[in-house]
Coordinates of C-alpha atoms in Angstrom, one line a residue:
Chain A
M1 CA -17.6 -19.7 30.1
A2 CA -17.3 -16.4 29.1
T3 CA -16.4 -15.1 25.8
V4 CA -15.0 -11.9 24.9
K5 CA -14.7 -10.6 21.1
L6 CA -11.5 -10.1 20.0
R7 CA -12.4 -6.1 19.6
E8 CA -12.3 -5.5 23.6
L9 CA -9.0 -7.3 23.1
A10 CA -7.1 -6.4 20.5
H11 CA -7.0 -3.7 17.3
T12 CA -6.3 -5.4 14.0
R13 CA -4.6 -3.9 10.7
T14 CA -4.0 -5.8 7.1
G15 CA -2.3 -4.5 4.4
D16 CA -1.6 -6.0 0.8
K17 CA 1.0 -7.5 -1.6
G18 CA 0.2 -9.1 -4.5
D19 CA -3.2 -11.6 -3.7
T20 CA -1.9 -12.0 -0.3
C21 CA -3.0 -10.4 2.9
N22 CA -0.9 -10.1 5.9
L23 CA -3.1 -9.1 8.8
A24 CA -1.8 -7.8 12.5
V25 CA -3.1 -8.9 15.7
I26 CA -1.9 -6.6 18.1
A27 CA -3.0 -7.0 22.5
Y28 CA -4.2 -3.8 24.2
R29 CA -2.7 -5.3 27.2
L30 CA 0.6 -7.6 26.9
E31 CA -0.4 -9.8 29.5
D32 CA -3.9 -10.9 26.6
Y33 CA -1.4 -12.0 24.6
P34 CA -0.8 -15.5 26.0
L35 CA -4.4 -16.4 25.6
L36 CA -4.5 -14.2 21.5
A37 CA -2.0 -16.9 21.1
E38 CA -3.4 -19.8 22.2
Q39 CA -6.8 -19.1 20.9
L40 CA -6.1 -17.6 17.1
T41 CA -4.0 -20.4 15.5
A42 CA -3.2 -20.2 11.4
E43 CA -6.4 -22.8 11.8
A44 CA -8.7 -20.8 13.8
V45 CA -7.6 -17.5 11.0
A46 CA -7.8 -19.9 8.3
E47 CA -11.4 -21.2 9.2
F48 CA -13.3 -17.7 10.3
Y49 CA -12.4 -15.8 7.0
R50 CA -12.9 -19.0 4.7
G51 CA -14.2 -18.2 1.5
T52 CA -13.2 -14.7 1.3
V53 CA -9.8 -16.0 1.4
T54 CA -9.6 -18.7 -0.7
G55 CA -5.4 -19.2 0.0
P56 CA -3.7 -21.0 3.4
V57 CA -3.4 -19.7 6.6
E58 CA 0.0 -18.3 7.9
R59 CA 0.7 -17.2 11.6
Y60 CA 4.2 -15.0 12.8
E61 CA 4.3 -14.0 16.5
I62 CA 5.7 -11.0 18.2
A63 CA 5.8 -11.7 22.1
A64 CA 7.5 -8.8 22.5
L65 CA 5.5 -6.1 21.1
G66 CA 1.7 -8.8 22.0
A67 CA 1.6 -9.3 18.2
L68 CA 0.7 -11.6 15.6
N69 CA 0.5 -11.5 12.0
F70 CA -1.2 -13.7 9.9
V71 CA -0.3 -14.3 6.2
L72 CA -3.3 -14.8 4.2
H73 CA -2.7 -16.6 0.5
G74 CA -5.3 -15.8 -2.3
A75 CA -6.9 -12.9 -0.5
L76 CA -7.4 -10.7 -2.8
G77 CA -9.2 -11.9 -5.3
G78 CA -6.3 -12.9 -7.4
G79 CA -4.7 -9.1 -6.2
V80 CA -5.0 -5.3 -6.4
S81 CA -4.3 -5.1 -10.3
R82 CA -7.1 -7.6 -11.2
T83 CA -9.5 -8.6 -8.6
L84 CA -13.4 -8.1 -8.9
R85 CA -13.6 -7.4 -5.4
L86 CA -14.8 -3.7 -4.0
D87 CA -12.0 -4.0 -1.3
N88 CA -9.5 -4.7 -3.7
Y89 CA -6.7 -3.5 -1.5
G90 CA -8.1 -5.4 1.3
K91 CA -8.1 -2.4 3.6
A92 CA -10.9 -3.1 5.6
L93 CA -10.3 -7.0 6.1
S94 CA -9.4 -6.6 9.1
S95 CA -12.2 -5.7 11.0
A96 CA -13.8 -8.8 10.0
I97 CA -11.7 -10.7 12.6
L98 CA -12.5 -8.4 15.7
N99 CA -16.0 -10.1 15.5
F100 CA -13.9 -13.6 16.8
D101 CA -15.3 -15.3 20.2
I102 CA -12.0 -15.5 22.9
Q103 CA -12.9 -17.6 25.6
M104 CA -12.0 -16.4 28.7
R105 CA -10.6 -17.7 31.9
K106 CA -12.3 -18.2 34.7
E107 CA -10.5 -16.7 38.1
G108 CA -7.7 -19.4 39.7
S109 CA -7.8 -21.2 36.5
P110 CA -4.5 -21.6 34.8
Chain B
M1 CA 23.0 17.0 9.2
R2 CA 22.3 19.9 12.1
G3 CA 23.5 18.5 15.6
K4 CA 24.1 14.4 16.4
S5 CA 21.1 13.1 14.8
L6 CA 19.6 13.0 11.1
R7 CA 16.0 14.7 11.1
L8 CA 14.3 13.2 8.0
G9 CA 10.5 13.9 7.2
A10 CA 7.9 12.2 5.8
G11 CA 6.6 14.1 2.4
S12 CA 3.5 11.5 1.3
A13 CA 2.6 7.9 1.4
W14 CA 1.2 7.1 -1.9
W15 CA 0.0 9.1 -5.0
G16 CA -3.1 10.6 -3.5
D17 CA -2.0 11.9 -0.4
R18 CA -2.1 14.9 1.6
I19 CA -0.1 18.0 0.8
E20 CA 0.2 20.5 3.5
P21 CA 1.1 18.2 6.1
A22 CA 4.3 17.7 4.1
A23 CA 4.8 21.9 3.7
A24 CA 4.2 22.0 7.6
L25 CA 7.0 19.5 8.4
A26 CA 8.8 21.7 5.3
R27 CA 9.0 24.9 7.4
Q28 CA 8.8 23.4 11.0
G29 CA 10.3 20.4 11.0
R30 CA 13.4 21.3 11.0
L31 CA 14.2 18.7 8.8
D32 CA 18.0 17.3 7.0
Y33 CA 15.4 15.1 4.6
L34 CA 11.9 14.8 3.5
C35 CA 11.0 12.3 1.6
F36 CA 7.8 11.5 -0.9
E37 CA 6.8 8.3 -1.5
T38 CA 4.4 8.4 -4.3
M39 CA 3.4 5.6 -5.6
S40 CA 1.1 2.4 -5.2
E41 CA 1.3 -1.1 -6.9
A42 CA -0.2 0.7 -10.8
T43 CA 1.6 3.4 -11.0
M44 CA 4.3 2.9 -13.3
S45 CA 2.1 0.6 -16.0
A46 CA -1.0 2.8 -15.7
A47 CA 1.6 6.0 -16.7
Q48 CA 3.3 3.9 -19.6
V49 CA 0.2 3.3 -20.9
R50 CA -0.8 6.7 -20.4
M51 CA 2.2 8.2 -22.1
R52 CA 1.5 5.7 -25.7
V53 CA -1.7 7.1 -26.0
D54 CA -1.6 10.7 -24.4
A55 CA 1.3 12.4 -25.8
S56 CA 1.1 15.5 -23.8
Y57 CA 1.2 13.5 -20.6
P58 CA 5.0 13.6 -19.9
G59 CA 4.6 10.6 -17.2
Y60 CA 6.0 11.6 -14.1
D61 CA 3.7 12.0 -10.7
T62 CA 1.0 14.2 -11.9
Y63 CA 0.9 15.8 -8.4
L64 CA 4.4 16.9 -9.2
D65 CA 3.8 20.5 -9.4
D66 CA 1.5 21.1 -6.4
R67 CA 4.1 19.1 -3.8
M68 CA 6.5 20.7 -4.7
Y69 CA 5.5 24.1 -5.0
A70 CA 4.0 23.2 -1.6
V71 CA 7.7 22.4 -0.5
L72 CA 10.4 23.2 -2.2
E73 CA 10.9 27.1 -1.0
A74 CA 11.2 26.0 2.7
C75 CA 13.5 23.3 2.0
A76 CA 15.8 25.5 0.0
Q77 CA 15.2 28.3 3.0
N78 CA 15.9 24.9 6.1
R79 CA 18.7 23.7 3.3
T80 CA 16.5 20.2 3.5
K81 CA 17.0 17.9 0.3
I82 CA 14.4 16.3 -1.0
I83 CA 14.2 12.6 -1.9
S84 CA 11.1 11.9 -4.1
N85 CA 10.4 7.8 -6.0
Q86 CA 7.5 11.1 -8.3
G87 CA 10.3 10.4 -11.3
W88 CA 7.6 7.4 -12.1
A89 CA 7.6 6.7 -16.2
N90 CA 10.6 9.6 -16.5
P91 CA 12.3 11.3 -13.9
A92 CA 14.6 13.3 -15.9
A93 CA 11.0 14.7 -17.0
A94 CA 10.7 15.5 -13.5
G95 CA 13.6 16.7 -12.7
A96 CA 13.5 19.4 -15.7
R97 CA 10.3 20.2 -14.5
I98 CA 11.3 20.3 -10.8
I99 CA 14.7 22.9 -12.4
E100 CA 11.4 25.2 -13.5
I101 CA 9.6 25.7 -10.6
A102 CA 13.3 26.2 -8.9
R103 CA 13.9 28.5 -11.1
E104 CA 10.2 30.8 -10.7
M105 CA 10.5 30.7 -7.2
G106 CA 14.1 32.4 -7.7
I107 CA 15.5 29.0 -5.8
G108 CA 19.2 28.9 -6.9
R109 CA 21.8 26.8 -6.7
L110 CA 19.1 23.8 -6.9
R111 CA 21.1 20.3 -8.4
V112 CA 18.3 17.7 -8.7
A113 CA 19.2 14.2 -9.7
T114 CA 17.2 11.5 -11.4
V115 CA 17.5 8.2 -11.1
A116 CA 15.8 6.0 -13.6
G117 CA 15.7 2.1 -13.6
T118 CA 14.7 -0.1 -16.1
V119 CA 15.4 -3.7 -17.5
L120 CA 17.7 -4.5 -20.5
Q121 CA 15.4 -5.0 -23.4
E122 CA 17.2 -7.7 -24.7
F123 CA 17.4 -9.5 -21.2
L124 CA 13.7 -9.9 -21.0
A125 CA 14.0 -12.1 -24.6
S126 CA 15.5 -14.4 -21.9
L127 CA 14.0 -14.1 -18.4
N128 CA 14.5 -17.5 -17.0
G129 CA 12.9 -16.6 -13.9
V130 CA 9.0 -17.9 -12.2
V131 CA 6.0 -15.4 -11.5
F132 CA 5.6 -15.1 -8.5
E133 CA 2.0 -15.2 -7.4
T134 CA 1.8 -18.5 -9.8
N135 CA 5.1 -20.0 -10.3
L136 CA 4.4 -20.4 -13.4
P137 CA 7.9 -19.4 -16.4
F138 CA 7.7 -16.1 -17.1
Q139 CA 8.3 -16.8 -20.6
E140 CA 5.0 -18.7 -19.9
L141 CA 3.2 -15.7 -19.3
P142 CA -0.1 -15.4 -22.6
F143 CA -0.3 -11.9 -22.1
Q144 CA 0.8 -9.3 -24.1
I145 CA 3.8 -6.9 -22.0
V146 CA 3.5 -4.0 -21.5
S147 CA 5.8 -2.8 -18.4
V148 CA 8.8 -4.3 -16.1
D149 CA 9.9 -2.3 -14.0
P150 CA 12.9 -2.6 -11.4
Y151 CA 12.5 -1.6 -8.0
L152 CA 15.6 0.1 -6.9
G153 CA 17.4 -0.1 -3.3
A154 CA 19.8 3.3 -2.1
E155 CA 22.5 2.0 -3.4
W156 CA 21.3 4.9 -6.2
I157 CA 20.0 7.7 -4.3
V158 CA 23.3 6.9 -2.1
E159 CA 25.4 8.3 -5.7
A160 CA 23.5 11.3 -6.0
L161 CA 23.8 12.2 -3.4
K162 CA 27.3 11.8 -3.3
Q163 CA 27.3 14.2 -6.3
G164 CA 25.9 17.0 -4.2
A165 CA 22.6 16.6 -5.1
D166 CA 19.6 19.0 -3.2
V167 CA 17.0 17.3 -5.0
V168 CA 17.0 13.4 -5.8
V169 CA 13.6 12.0 -8.0
T170 CA 13.7 8.0 -8.9
S171 CA 11.6 5.8 -10.4
R172 CA 10.3 2.6 -8.6
V173 CA 12.4 2.2 -5.6
A174 CA 11.5 0.0 -2.8
D175 CA 9.7 2.3 0.0
P176 CA 12.1 1.6 2.7
S177 CA 14.9 2.4 0.6
L178 CA 13.4 6.4 0.3
F179 CA 14.7 7.2 4.0
V180 CA 17.6 4.4 4.3
A181 CA 19.7 5.8 1.4
P182 CA 20.2 9.8 2.9
I183 CA 20.7 7.8 6.7
A184 CA 23.5 5.7 4.7
F185 CA 24.9 8.1 3.5
E186 CA 25.0 10.9 6.4
F187 CA 26.7 9.0 8.4
G188 CA 29.0 7.4 6.1
W189 CA 28.0 3.8 6.2
G190 CA 29.2 1.1 3.5
L191 CA 26.1 -1.1 2.0
D192 CA 27.3 -3.7 3.2
Q193 CA 26.5 -2.9 6.6
W194 CA 24.0 -5.4 7.3
E195 CA 23.1 -3.9 10.7
R196 CA 22.5 -1.7 10.4
L197 CA 20.9 -1.5 7.2
G198 CA 18.5 -3.7 8.9
K199 CA 17.7 -0.3 11.9
A200 CA 17.3 1.7 9.0
T201 CA 14.5 -0.3 6.9
V202 CA 12.6 0.3 10.5
V203 CA 12.5 3.6 10.5
G204 CA 12.0 3.6 6.3
H205 CA 9.0 1.6 6.9
L206 CA 8.0 3.0 9.7
L207 CA 7.7 6.4 8.0
E208 CA 7.2 5.2 4.1
C209 CA 3.2 5.5 4.6
A210 CA 3.6 8.8 6.9
A211 CA 0.2 9.3 8.2
Q212 CA -0.1 5.3 9.1
C213 CA 2.3 5.3 11.9
M214 CA 0.9 8.0 13.6
G215 CA -2.6 7.7 14.0
G216 CA -4.0 7.2 10.3
Y217 CA -6.1 4.3 9.5
Y218 CA -6.3 3.4 13.1
A219 CA -9.1 5.2 14.5
D220 CA -11.8 3.2 15.6
P221 CA -14.6 5.2 18.4
G222 CA -14.4 3.9 21.8
Y223 CA -11.7 2.1 21.2
K224 CA -8.8 3.8 19.7
E225 CA -8.8 7.1 19.7
V226 CA -6.9 10.0 18.0
P227 CA -6.5 13.1 18.8
D228 CA -7.3 16.1 16.3
L229 CA -7.3 13.1 13.5
A230 CA -8.7 16.1 11.1
R231 CA -6.0 18.0 11.3
I232 CA -3.1 14.6 11.7
G233 CA 0.5 15.3 10.4
F234 CA 3.1 13.2 9.3
P235 CA 5.8 11.4 11.3
L236 CA 9.8 12.5 11.7
A237 CA 12.6 11.0 12.8
E238 CA 15.4 11.6 14.7
V239 CA 18.0 8.7 13.4
D240 CA 21.1 8.0 15.4
A241 CA 24.6 7.0 13.8
E242 CA 23.7 3.2 14.2
G243 CA 20.2 3.3 12.8
D244 CA 18.1 3.5 15.8
A245 CA 15.3 6.5 15.5
V246 CA 13.1 8.6 17.5
I247 CA 9.8 8.5 16.1
T248 CA 8.0 11.5 16.6
K249 CA 5.5 14.5 15.1
L250 CA 5.9 18.7 15.7
P251 CA 4.0 19.8 18.2
Q252 CA 0.8 21.5 16.3
A253 CA -0.1 18.6 14.7
G254 CA -2.8 16.0 14.9
G255 CA -2.3 12.6 15.6
M256 CA 0.2 10.9 17.7
V257 CA 3.2 8.6 18.1
T258 CA 3.2 5.7 20.2
A259 CA 3.7 2.0 20.4
A260 CA 0.6 1.3 19.6
T261 CA 0.4 3.7 15.7
L262 CA 3.9 2.0 15.2
T263 CA 3.6 -1.6 15.7
E264 CA 0.6 -1.4 13.6
Q265 CA 2.9 0.1 11.2
L266 CA 5.7 -2.1 12.1
L267 CA 3.7 -5.1 10.8
Y268 CA 1.7 -3.4 7.2
E269 CA 2.2 -5.3 4.0
I270 CA 4.7 -7.5 6.3
H271 CA 5.0 -11.5 6.3
D272 CA 7.3 -12.7 8.4
P273 CA 9.2 -10.3 10.2
A274 CA 12.4 -11.4 10.3
A275 CA 12.6 -11.9 7.1
Y276 CA 11.8 -8.8 5.2
L277 CA 13.8 -8.3 1.5
T278 CA 14.3 -5.4 0.4
P279 CA 17.1 -4.0 -2.4
D280 CA 19.3 -3.7 0.6
V281 CA 19.2 -5.4 3.1
V282 CA 17.2 -8.8 4.8
A283 CA 16.2 -6.7 8.0
D284 CA 15.3 -8.5 11.0
F285 CA 12.0 -7.1 12.4
S286 CA 11.4 -9.3 14.8
G287 CA 13.4 -8.1 17.5
V288 CA 12.3 -4.3 17.4
Q289 CA 11.1 -2.5 20.8
F290 CA 9.1 0.6 20.7
Q291 CA 10.1 2.8 24.4
Q292 CA 7.9 6.2 24.5
L293 CA 10.4 8.5 26.1
A294 CA 7.6 11.4 26.6
K295 CA 4.2 11.8 24.4
D296 CA 3.9 11.2 21.3
R297 CA 8.0 10.3 21.5
V298 CA 9.1 6.9 20.6
R299 CA 12.4 5.4 20.1
V300 CA 12.7 2.4 17.7
S301 CA 15.5 -0.1 18.5
G302 CA 16.8 -3.8 18.0
G303 CA 16.3 -3.5 14.4
R304 CA 18.5 -6.1 12.5
G305 CA 20.0 -7.1 9.0
R306 CA 21.5 -9.6 6.8
P307 CA 23.2 -9.8 4.0
R308 CA 20.7 -8.5 1.2
T309 CA 20.1 -10.8 -2.4
D310 CA 21.7 -11.3 -5.4
T311 CA 18.1 -10.5 -7.2
L312 CA 15.5 -7.3 -7.3
K313 CA 11.8 -7.8 -7.3
A314 CA 10.8 -6.5 -10.8
C315 CA 6.5 -5.6 -11.2
V316 CA 5.7 -6.7 -15.3
G317 CA 2.3 -5.0 -16.1
C318 CA 0.0 -7.4 -18.8
H319 CA -2.6 -6.6 -20.4
E320 CA -5.0 -9.3 -19.3
G321 CA -8.1 -7.8 -20.5
Y322 CA -11.4 -5.6 -19.2
L323 CA -12.8 -5.2 -16.3
A324 CA -16.5 -3.9 -15.8
E325 CA -17.4 -2.2 -12.7
D326 CA -21.5 -0.7 -12.4
W327 CA -24.2 -0.6 -9.7
F328 CA -28.0 0.5 -8.9
F329 CA -29.9 0.6 -5.8
F330 CA -33.1 0.2 -3.3
A331 CA -34.6 1.5 -0.4
G332 CA -38.0 1.2 1.8
P333 CA -39.8 -2.5 2.3
G334 CA -38.3 -5.4 1.1
A335 CA -34.7 -4.0 -0.2
L336 CA -33.2 -6.8 -0.1
E337 CA -35.5 -8.9 -1.5
K338 CA -35.9 -6.6 -3.9
A339 CA -32.0 -6.5 -4.4
E340 CA -32.2 -10.3 -4.3
Y341 CA -34.4 -10.9 -7.5
A342 CA -32.3 -8.4 -9.0
R343 CA -29.8 -10.7 -8.9
T344 CA -31.5 -13.5 -10.0
L345 CA -32.8 -11.6 -12.9
L346 CA -29.0 -10.4 -14.0
E347 CA -28.0 -13.9 -14.0
E348 CA -30.0 -15.4 -16.8
R349 CA -30.0 -12.5 -18.5
F350 CA -25.7 -12.8 -18.2
R351 CA -27.5 -16.1 -19.9
I352 CA -30.0 -14.7 -22.6
V353 CA -27.0 -12.8 -24.5
E354 CA -24.2 -16.1 -23.9
L355 CA -22.0 -14.2 -21.7
R356 CA -18.9 -15.2 -22.3
A357 CA -17.0 -13.2 -18.9
E358 CA -14.3 -15.0 -17.1
E359 CA -15.8 -13.9 -14.1
V360 CA -18.7 -12.1 -13.0
R361 CA -20.1 -10.3 -8.9
I362 CA -22.6 -8.8 -7.6
D363 CA -22.5 -8.4 -4.6
F364 CA -25.2 -6.0 -2.4
L365 CA -23.9 -3.0 -0.1
G366 CA -24.5 -2.8 2.9
V367 CA -24.7 -6.1 3.3
N368 CA -22.1 -8.2 1.9
A369 CA -19.8 -6.3 -0.6
V370 CA -17.0 -5.8 1.4
H371 CA -16.9 -9.0 3.4
G372 CA -17.7 -11.6 1.1
P373 CA -18.5 -15.0 2.3
I374 CA -17.9 -14.7 5.9
S375 CA -20.1 -11.7 5.9
P376 CA -23.2 -12.0 8.9
R377 CA -26.8 -12.8 7.4
P378 CA -28.5 -9.2 8.4
A379 CA -29.8 -9.2 11.4
S380 CA -32.9 -7.0 10.8
P381 CA -33.7 -5.9 7.1
P382 CA -31.7 -3.3 5.9
Y383 CA -33.4 -0.1 4.3
E384 CA -31.6 -0.2 1.6
V385 CA -28.9 -2.1 -0.5
G386 CA -26.8 -1.4 -3.4
V387 CA -26.4 -3.8 -5.7
R388 CA -22.9 -3.7 -7.1
V389 CA -22.0 -5.7 -10.0
A390 CA -18.5 -6.5 -11.3
A391 CA -17.2 -8.6 -14.3
K392 CA -14.0 -9.3 -16.4
G393 CA -12.8 -10.9 -19.5
R394 CA -10.4 -11.0 -21.9
E395 CA -12.9 -9.6 -24.8
L396 CA -13.9 -5.6 -24.6
R397 CA -18.1 -6.6 -26.3
E398 CA -17.8 -9.8 -23.8
V399 CA -17.6 -7.3 -20.9
N400 CA -19.5 -4.4 -22.6
K401 CA -22.3 -6.7 -22.2
V402 CA -22.9 -6.6 -18.5
V403 CA -22.5 -3.0 -18.7
R404 CA -26.1 -2.6 -21.2
E405 CA -27.4 -5.5 -18.8
V406 CA -26.9 -3.3 -15.9
D407 CA -28.1 -0.7 -18.1
A408 CA -31.2 -2.1 -18.7
M409 CA -32.8 -2.2 -15.3
A410 CA -33.1 1.0 -14.6
V411 CA -36.2 0.4 -17.2
C412 CA -36.4 -2.8 -17.7
G413 CA -36.1 -4.2 -14.0
L414 CA -38.1 -3.0 -10.5
A415 CA -40.3 -1.1 -9.0
A416 CA -38.4 2.1 -8.1
T417 CA -35.1 1.6 -9.0
G418 CA -32.3 3.9 -7.9
K419 CA -29.7 4.8 -11.1
R420 CA -27.2 6.7 -11.8
V421 CA -27.0 7.6 -15.5
P422 CA -23.4 7.4 -16.0
P423 CA -21.1 9.8 -17.4
R424 CA -18.2 7.8 -15.4
E425 CA -16.4 5.6 -16.9
R426 CA -17.6 1.7 -16.6
V427 CA -15.3 0.1 -18.5
R428 CA -12.0 -0.4 -17.5
E429 CA -8.2 -1.9 -19.3
V430 CA -7.1 -4.8 -16.8
I431 CA -3.3 -3.9 -16.3
G432 CA -2.0 -7.0 -14.2
L433 CA 0.6 -7.3 -11.7
H434 CA 3.1 -9.8 -12.2
S435 CA 6.8 -9.9 -9.9
I436 CA 9.8 -11.4 -10.9
L437 CA 13.2 -11.9 -9.9
I438 CA 15.7 -10.2 -12.0
P439 CA 19.3 -10.7 -11.5
R440 CA 21.2 -7.3 -10.1
S441 CA 23.1 -6.7 -13.5
Q442 CA 19.5 -7.3 -15.4
V443 CA 18.6 -3.5 -14.6
N444 CA 20.1 -0.5 -16.1
V445 CA 20.2 2.5 -14.0
E446 CA 20.8 6.0 -15.6
L447 CA 21.3 8.9 -13.5
K448 CA 21.8 12.2 -14.6
I449 CA 22.5 15.7 -12.9
M450 CA 20.1 19.5 -13.3
E451 CA 21.2 22.6 -11.1
T452 CA 18.9 25.7 -11.7

């Protein structure tokens, strides 16, 4: 089965609130959204960011916009005001997930 | 209002944003309102700390003069009102300064309102809430409190507009409220019209970060191209009487308005899209739809709202200690091995000097400093590596040890160590921010009106 980097299928953005980062993943084409929704689970994203994100991850869906919104707790080293991290706002964090491998379905399979 | 729809422009996204795009909107946008968001999380506490040590600092936006000199004249000529949170810790002084600037420019009959929100002192001693971030009671915060500032909503800005203000300058407000207020005022909405307030909150949230909804914080070469990014403008919204809107830009400005740029901003800093809490409303973004009407014109609809909560969020700034940050660097053969050896040396030095710090980080710029532990191992040896050292702790003397050890690496460390000799300040105070919820009744708001 072919894999494709998420970067080919979606764009992303992060924002901060306290020690939490939200990560929006938005399909370039609406028809790719079901594949992303199936494979980019909260658990998959938590596993991908594990070590940099230290708390739980929740996921919200806005299917009509082709968007998944992940809330990453414990992502900012205590929050902008006190973190030792270089990227204190976490604004550079959204590009990491672009390397996630999405399994593409073969032609004709469900 | 100069037509059926209300024209609102974004003046700035935060303290450090560009000035010229707001000036362009003031000149050419035919705006009814130009709204400035000039804060970041730490702004209020930093302003209060600075006021205490620097008698010459008045407590408002350090860019107030620059921004007002750039837009005030055009706004007065075009009958564009200004809503701005540049008041920071001293809105009255900000208002007085704007009056001075207006007089200097020969602007007659300008009415400036200031809105200053504080938490009643007597309440702080008995505050019962919990701190969001830790779930521990506010009264058990083990730090010295430096500042408490509430997030106001639209209602006091609406009141100022009702009193004929041309310019409204506030302390901290929820960012969307800067836009919700003029929308609610102009269309005569009651502040209990939740659906409409929800829609207006969508508009405010899209515009509050200025260029971020129209190609700013967006370009990814080869994947997302943005036209004329060097001249990116700020957005404007044409809002109808129900709160739906068209988001657009000046034709000559760089950037672009598309469903994709707006979707990235819609979700920015949002957790549950169906429940975005502001002082004005619980907004529901989950049904928002974007429709591209024409180039750089997108219709926004589908926002909803539910009744607002009984409480307001407040930001508590606490003196939590000190933070130090410095770096040195290597390049050429063996750069990464040298960085790793330097880290080992520093760790041993910290043991030798018996460093008592709360946390120490040693990151490698070019390898893992931005994404931390999830960074992949370099596929090939990096040509250059920066060793970035950061530490924090309660005691200044301990945190200073870190800076001294990093300095020593210039002469007592490895070959070909590059090290900048500071004048730059490497140690700063940590004013840590916590969020609490307080009853609305415990917030005191002072509204003042001044005229040229």
